[in-house]
Structures are given as C-alpha cells and as structure tokens.
Short mmCIF file of C-alpha atoms in Angstrom, two decimals:
data_model
loop_
_atom_site.label_atom_id
_atom_site.label_comp_id
_atom_site.label_asym_id
_atom_site.label_seq_id
_atom_site.Cartn_x
_atom_site.Cartn_y
_atom_site.Cartn_z
CA UNK A 1 -0.17 -0.24 0.22
CA UNK A 2 1.68 3.47 -1.18
CA UNK A 3 0.42 6.88 0.09
CA UNK A 4 1.35 9.32 -2.82
CA UNK A 5 1.36 13.21 -1.72
CA UNK A 6 -0.61 15.41 -4.18
CA UNK A 7 0.81 17.90 -5.82
CA UNK A 8 0.11 20.61 -4.78
CA UNK A 9 -0.54 23.47 -7.90
CA UNK A 10 -4.53 19.98 -7.78
CA UNK A 11 -5.41 20.59 -4.56
CA UNK A 12 -9.40 21.92 -4.54
CA UNK A 13 -10.98 22.65 -1.49
CA UNK A 14 -12.21 19.63 -1.08
CA UNK A 15 -7.75 18.47 -0.08
CA UNK A 16 -8.42 18.82 4.49
CA UNK A 17 -5.00 20.64 3.71
CA UNK A 18 -6.36 23.31 1.08
CA UNK A 19 -10.46 23.49 3.13
CA UNK A 20 -8.26 24.99 6.73
CA UNK A 21 -5.88 26.48 5.22
CA UNK A 22 -8.88 28.86 3.10
CA UNK A 23 -11.10 29.53 6.36
CA UNK A 24 -8.27 30.17 8.16
CA UNK A 25 -9.15 32.99 6.35
CA UNK A 26 -11.72 35.47 8.33
CA UNK A 27 -13.86 37.12 6.22
CA UNK A 28 -14.84 33.54 3.70
CA UNK A 29 -14.67 31.20 7.55
CA UNK A 30 -17.79 34.79 8.05
CA UNK A 31 -18.96 34.72 4.77
CA UNK A 32 -19.59 31.35 4.93
CA UNK A 33 -20.91 30.23 8.28
CA UNK A 34 -23.29 32.89 7.45
CA UNK A 35 -24.44 31.16 4.10
CA UNK A 36 -24.62 27.96 5.84
CA UNK A 37 -26.68 28.84 9.17
CA UNK A 38 -28.74 31.95 7.37
CA UNK A 39 -28.40 35.11 9.88
CA UNK A 40 -25.66 37.01 10.07
CA UNK A 41 -22.65 37.18 12.34
CA UNK A 42 -20.78 40.47 13.87
CA UNK A 43 -17.84 38.77 14.00
CA UNK A 44 -15.70 34.74 14.29
CA UNK A 45 -11.83 34.46 16.89
CA UNK A 46 -10.15 31.98 15.80
CA UNK A 47 -9.42 30.96 19.96
CA UNK A 48 -6.84 28.78 18.99
CA UNK A 49 -4.07 28.40 15.74
CA UNK A 50 -5.31 24.67 15.15
CA UNK A 51 -7.20 23.22 17.76
CA UNK A 52 -5.82 19.39 19.23
CA UNK A 53 -8.63 18.24 21.54
CA UNK A 54 -7.87 15.85 24.07
CA UNK A 55 -8.76 15.60 27.51
CA UNK A 56 -6.36 11.76 28.54
CA UNK A 57 -3.39 11.33 27.71
CA UNK A 58 -4.98 7.70 27.73
CA UNK A 59 -8.24 9.64 25.36
CA UNK A 60 -8.66 9.21 21.77
CA UNK A 61 -7.89 12.87 20.53
CA UNK A 62 -9.36 15.00 17.67
CA UNK A 63 -7.95 17.58 16.37
CA UNK A 64 -10.37 20.19 14.61
CA UNK A 65 -10.56 21.94 10.95
CA UNK A 66 -11.72 25.09 11.64
CA UNK A 67 -13.38 26.02 14.87
CA UNK A 68 -14.57 29.66 15.75
CA UNK A 69 -17.10 31.77 18.07
CA UNK A 70 -19.27 34.31 17.94
CA UNK A 71 -19.63 37.95 19.46
CA UNK A 72 -22.46 35.88 21.33
CA UNK A 73 -20.43 33.08 21.71
CA UNK A 74 -21.30 30.16 20.13
CA UNK A 75 -19.03 28.13 18.72
CA UNK A 76 -18.40 26.32 15.51
CA UNK A 77 -16.10 23.13 14.55
CA UNK A 78 -16.50 23.25 10.67
CA UNK A 79 -14.99 19.72 8.81
CA UNK A 80 -14.84 18.70 5.69
CA UNK A 81 -15.87 15.02 5.71
CA UNK A 82 -14.65 13.09 1.98
CA UNK A 83 -15.15 9.88 2.58
CA UNK A 84 -17.86 7.96 3.97
CA UNK A 85 -17.12 5.73 7.41
CA UNK A 86 -18.22 2.51 7.44
CA UNK A 87 -21.55 1.90 8.70
CA UNK A 88 -22.41 4.37 11.64
CA UNK A 89 -19.40 6.24 12.43
CA UNK A 90 -19.88 9.90 10.46
CA UNK A 91 -22.72 9.94 13.03
CA UNK A 92 -21.25 9.06 15.34
CA UNK A 93 -18.44 10.85 15.64
CA UNK A 94 -20.25 13.76 15.44
CA UNK A 95 -21.24 12.90 18.80
CA UNK A 96 -17.50 12.31 20.23
CA UNK A 97 -16.17 15.32 18.43
CA UNK A 98 -19.45 17.72 21.15
CA UNK A 99 -18.57 15.35 23.49
CA UNK A 100 -14.79 16.96 23.12
CA UNK A 101 -15.67 20.34 22.85
CA UNK A 102 -18.07 20.34 25.32
CA UNK A 103 -15.26 19.08 27.26
CA UNK A 104 -12.69 21.56 26.58
CA UNK A 105 -14.80 24.20 27.58
CA UNK A 106 -15.79 22.33 30.79
CA UNK A 107 -11.42 22.11 31.78
CA UNK A 108 -11.87 25.63 30.61
CA UNK A 109 -13.67 27.24 33.53
CA UNK A 110 -17.69 27.07 32.21
CA UNK A 111 -19.82 25.88 33.66
CA UNK A 112 -22.41 23.33 32.65
CA UNK A 113 -25.77 24.70 32.60
CA UNK A 114 -23.35 27.21 31.09
CA UNK A 115 -22.30 25.67 27.75
CA UNK A 116 -21.46 28.02 25.07
CA UNK A 117 -23.98 27.03 22.24
CA UNK A 118 -22.07 24.99 19.87
CA UNK A 119 -22.42 24.20 15.59
CA UNK A 120 -20.94 20.58 13.92
CA UNK A 121 -20.72 21.45 11.25
CA UNK A 122 -19.65 18.65 7.35
CA UNK A 123 -19.44 18.95 4.22
CA UNK A 124 -19.90 16.23 2.77
CA UNK A 125 -18.87 15.30 -0.92
CA UNK A 126 -20.76 12.53 -0.94
CA UNK A 127 -24.42 11.54 0.98
CA UNK A 128 -24.62 10.91 4.27
CA UNK A 129 -28.67 8.94 4.65
CA UNK A 130 -29.77 9.01 1.29
CA UNK A 131 -32.78 11.01 1.69
CA UNK A 132 -31.77 13.44 -1.54
CA UNK A 133 -31.73 16.36 0.78
CA UNK A 134 -28.76 18.87 0.52
CA UNK A 135 -28.52 19.60 4.15
CA UNK A 136 -29.85 18.02 7.64
CA UNK A 137 -30.39 19.71 10.31
CA UNK A 138 -30.13 17.68 13.24
CA UNK A 139 -31.43 19.17 17.45
CA UNK A 140 -32.42 17.64 20.37
CA UNK A 141 -36.35 16.77 19.52
CA UNK A 142 -38.62 15.68 22.58
CA UNK A 143 -40.25 11.90 20.32
CA UNK A 144 -43.66 12.22 21.97
CA UNK A 145 -43.85 15.26 20.84
CA UNK A 146 -42.00 16.70 18.09
CA UNK A 147 -42.39 20.48 18.35
CA UNK A 148 -40.58 20.02 22.20
CA UNK A 149 -36.56 20.88 21.73
CA UNK A 150 -35.08 20.09 25.07
CA UNK A 151 -33.27 23.29 24.23
CA UNK A 152 -28.80 22.11 25.29
CA UNK A 153 -27.63 24.46 22.87
CA UNK A 154 -25.96 21.38 20.24
CA UNK A 155 -27.09 21.75 16.93
CA UNK A 156 -25.27 18.56 14.38
CA UNK A 157 -25.32 19.67 10.20
CA UNK A 158 -24.26 17.55 7.45
CA UNK A 159 -24.86 19.46 3.95
CA UNK A 160 -24.92 16.95 1.73
CA UNK A 161 -23.59 18.35 -2.33
CA UNK A 162 -24.87 15.98 -4.37
CA UNK A 163 -27.91 16.55 -3.01
CA UNK A 164 -31.36 16.76 -5.77
CA UNK A 165 -33.53 18.32 -3.60
CA UNK A 166 -34.73 22.21 -4.06
CA UNK A 167 -33.93 22.76 -0.10
CA UNK A 168 -31.26 25.01 -0.08
CA UNK A 169 -30.78 28.99 -1.73
CA UNK A 170 -29.57 29.25 -3.87
CA UNK A 171 -26.07 30.91 -2.92
CA UNK A 172 -25.36 27.84 -0.68
CA UNK A 173 -25.77 25.44 -3.29
CA UNK A 174 -22.87 27.58 -5.61
CA UNK A 175 -21.35 25.91 -2.90
CA UNK A 176 -22.02 23.46 -2.84
CA UNK A 177 -21.00 22.68 -6.19
CA UNK A 178 -18.24 23.97 -6.34
CA UNK A 179 -17.25 21.00 -3.14
CA UNK A 180 -18.17 19.40 -6.33
CA UNK A 181 -15.65 20.97 -9.01
CA UNK A 182 -18.66 23.16 -10.50
CA UNK A 183 -17.38 27.05 -10.56
CA UNK A 184 -20.22 28.55 -11.16
CA UNK A 185 -20.08 32.55 -11.19
CA UNK A 186 -21.48 32.95 -8.18
CA UNK A 187 -19.65 35.68 -5.95
CA UNK A 188 -18.44 34.80 -2.57
CA UNK A 189 -17.17 30.89 -4.79
CA UNK A 190 -15.56 33.37 -7.12
CA UNK A 191 -13.86 34.72 -3.97
CA UNK A 192 -13.02 30.98 -2.51
CA UNK A 193 -11.57 30.04 -5.93
CA UNK A 194 -9.96 33.53 -6.85
CA UNK A 195 -8.36 33.17 -3.49
CA UNK A 196 -6.57 28.97 -3.78
CA UNK A 197 -5.77 30.10 -6.86
CA UNK A 198 -3.69 33.95 -5.02
CA UNK A 199 -2.22 30.70 -2.50
CA UNK A 200 -1.19 28.51 -4.35
CA UNK A 201 1.51 31.22 -5.88
CA UNK A 202 2.83 31.32 -2.66
CA UNK A 203 6.11 29.04 -1.73
CA UNK A 204 5.70 30.31 1.20
CA UNK A 205 3.33 27.66 1.77
CA UNK A 206 3.47 25.09 -1.42
CA UNK A 207 6.37 24.68 0.83
CA UNK A 208 4.62 24.28 3.83
CA UNK A 209 2.35 21.54 2.15
CA UNK A 210 4.80 19.26 1.60
CA UNK A 211 7.33 19.33 4.47
CA UNK A 212 2.69 18.33 5.80
CA UNK A 213 2.84 16.15 3.24
CA UNK A 214 5.72 14.37 3.74
CA UNK A 215 5.13 14.00 7.87
CA UNK A 216 1.63 12.66 6.85
CA UNK A 217 3.74 10.10 3.72
CA UNK A 218 6.40 9.27 6.58
CA UNK A 219 3.27 8.07 9.62
CA UNK A 220 1.45 6.71 7.18
CA UNK A 221 4.17 4.10 6.09
CA UNK A 222 5.22 4.36 10.05
CA UNK A 223 1.53 2.45 10.33
CA UNK A 224 1.18 0.58 7.46
CA UNK A 225 5.15 -1.14 9.22
CA UNK A 226 3.86 -1.70 12.46
CA UNK A 227 -0.08 -3.61 11.20
CA UNK A 228 2.48 -5.80 9.21
CA UNK A 229 4.92 -6.39 12.62
CA UNK A 230 1.60 -6.92 14.68
CA UNK A 231 -1.08 -8.79 12.11
CA UNK A 232 2.71 -11.34 11.65
CA UNK A 233 3.37 -11.32 15.74
CA UNK A 234 -0.21 -12.32 15.70
CA UNK A 235 -0.18 -15.20 12.68
CA UNK A 236 2.85 -16.46 14.64
CA UNK A 237 0.92 -16.56 18.24
CA UNK A 238 -1.79 -18.55 17.10
CA UNK A 239 0.28 -20.77 15.24
CA UNK A 240 2.00 -21.45 18.43
CA UNK A 241 -1.14 -22.22 20.00
CA UNK A 242 -2.24 -24.45 17.45
CA UNK A 243 1.09 -26.48 17.69
CA UNK A 244 0.93 -26.47 20.74
CA UNK A 245 -2.60 -28.24 21.18
CA UNK A 246 -2.16 -31.27 19.27
CA UNK A 247 0.84 -32.19 21.20
CA UNK A 248 -1.41 -32.26 23.71
CA UNK A 249 -4.44 -32.75 22.61
CA UNK A 250 -2.05 -35.62 20.66
CA UNK A 251 -4.21 -35.97 17.49
CA UNK A 252 -2.70 -35.14 15.21
CA UNK A 253 1.09 -34.26 13.74
CA UNK A 254 0.30 -31.71 11.27
CA UNK A 255 -1.78 -29.28 11.08
CA UNK A 256 -3.81 -29.79 7.73
CA UNK A 257 -5.95 -33.22 9.21
CA UNK A 258 -6.40 -31.24 12.45
CA UNK A 259 -8.46 -28.93 9.42
CA UNK A 260 -11.35 -31.73 8.65
CA UNK A 261 -12.16 -32.79 12.29
CA UNK A 262 -14.75 -30.85 14.19
CA UNK A 263 -14.81 -31.99 16.88
CA UNK A 264 -10.55 -30.63 16.77
CA UNK A 265 -11.86 -27.46 15.20
CA UNK A 266 -14.47 -26.44 18.26
CA UNK A 267 -11.97 -27.23 20.55
CA UNK A 268 -9.56 -24.91 18.73
CA UNK A 269 -12.39 -21.67 18.98
CA UNK A 270 -12.73 -22.23 22.58
CA UNK A 271 -9.69 -22.46 23.67
CA UNK A 272 -7.36 -20.37 21.51
CA UNK A 273 -10.20 -18.06 19.06
CA UNK A 274 -8.80 -19.89 15.87
#
C-alpha cells in the first residue's frame, strides 16, 4: 500500500489541507457560516491556531478542521468529510466531537449550565442519509412531541453536495456545486476560487504543504509497518497455540489433518479463539 502526495497545484477545497488554509481567511469563514446558517454574524475569532483536543493521555484525541467562535460566544466546528466511514461511524463522530468540545469548554472554566451553544458542521461530497437533501439539521427533540426541543444548545448539520432536493438557497447550492468541482459565477464561489489560486502562487505555502504531506507520508508508512509487524506477531502466536494444542491432544501430526476434524476445530475456537 502506497501513499502518493497530491501535487500542490491540484489541491481543491475538498482537500483537508487547502480547506483549513482557506478557512483561516476570516472573511471567507465568516461568510460561509452566514450562508449555511442563514443568519448574520458580526464577527468570529479563532480560539487557537489549530484546535487539538485530548482530555487524557490515554483517550482518543481529535483535531478539528476549523474551530471558531462568534461574537455571541457560539462555537462552530466545520469539517470537510471527503469519505463516508463504514456503518454509522460518520454520525457517531459528530457525537464524539460534540462531547470533546463540551469537555474542553468546561475545562476552561465554563459552568455546565452555561455551556456555549455549538454547531458541528460536516460538508460531505457524498449522500450521508440517502434522502436526497442538500442539508440535514439535527437537534435533540422529544420523541413523544416533535415540537418540544431539549434546548441544550447543540446542533449538528450535514451538507450534502450531491443532493437533489430544492432545499437550500441558490448561493448555498453554488457553494456545494463548487465542492463538486463546478465553478459558477456566484460571487462567494468566485472569491473562494480566487483565494485558492492566489494561495497556490505563494512559495512558502507550497513548501509548508510539502513538509506536511511528507510528514503524513512517513506516518502512514510507519503505521503500515507497525500493522504488518503486529499481524505477523499475531499469526505466529496463533500458530504456536495451534501446534501446542496438537501436541497436547496428540491427535494429529500436522494442521491439515486437524482442519478436517470438526470437533477439534471446536476445541480450537473455545480454548484459543482460533
């Protein structure tokens, strides 16, 4: 398995690195939030250059793509989710992100009854729910009374660039089309595209990207190597257990004959999980 570094000039808004870079442009990030939420936002701030959250040394940490707060102290996490995880991993990921954001806010001194309102927004170039919508907004509601909202301040939004329903404004539709690689005359889309073109001309940004990409390549190689070593260790361990049981049972002198014995296979599974 190999990991190829994508050329700097080929990066698009869908690429994690470029998405984070462009969303560091305050005017673009603010305007994107305003379009998605259809509300005016006076100002946004970036709590940290790159938001890392890890509550304990043995917990699973997360790195948020874009983490900002507005002038009303509402916090926003915006993620470009290029691939759909297996099963319900995508949906549970929003739950995990939300819990880590809340834990971080509490750690910095917030009372639980004064937690900031928050939005976790996933931009997806795939259909996340098979309903054809461009936007899916989730809040905690009472199952017995759908008009009764819990009011915990937590909102999750999934934007689907391949939706077919007529459920978003034309400017949001143009933004989602741009995620799909379609460049329209929409002024905001033009602004984003021009910014990406301008960034690609910056040699220092190209160098930073190549440094980042090579680091990621090395980490992937190391991960693959560790995985292979672990796999070989487990294979050797299981083979040792099998041979030990063969000798203990003294039924067979090789594994091929043992494989034909259903009762022996049952013993292998019960005692060794093989």
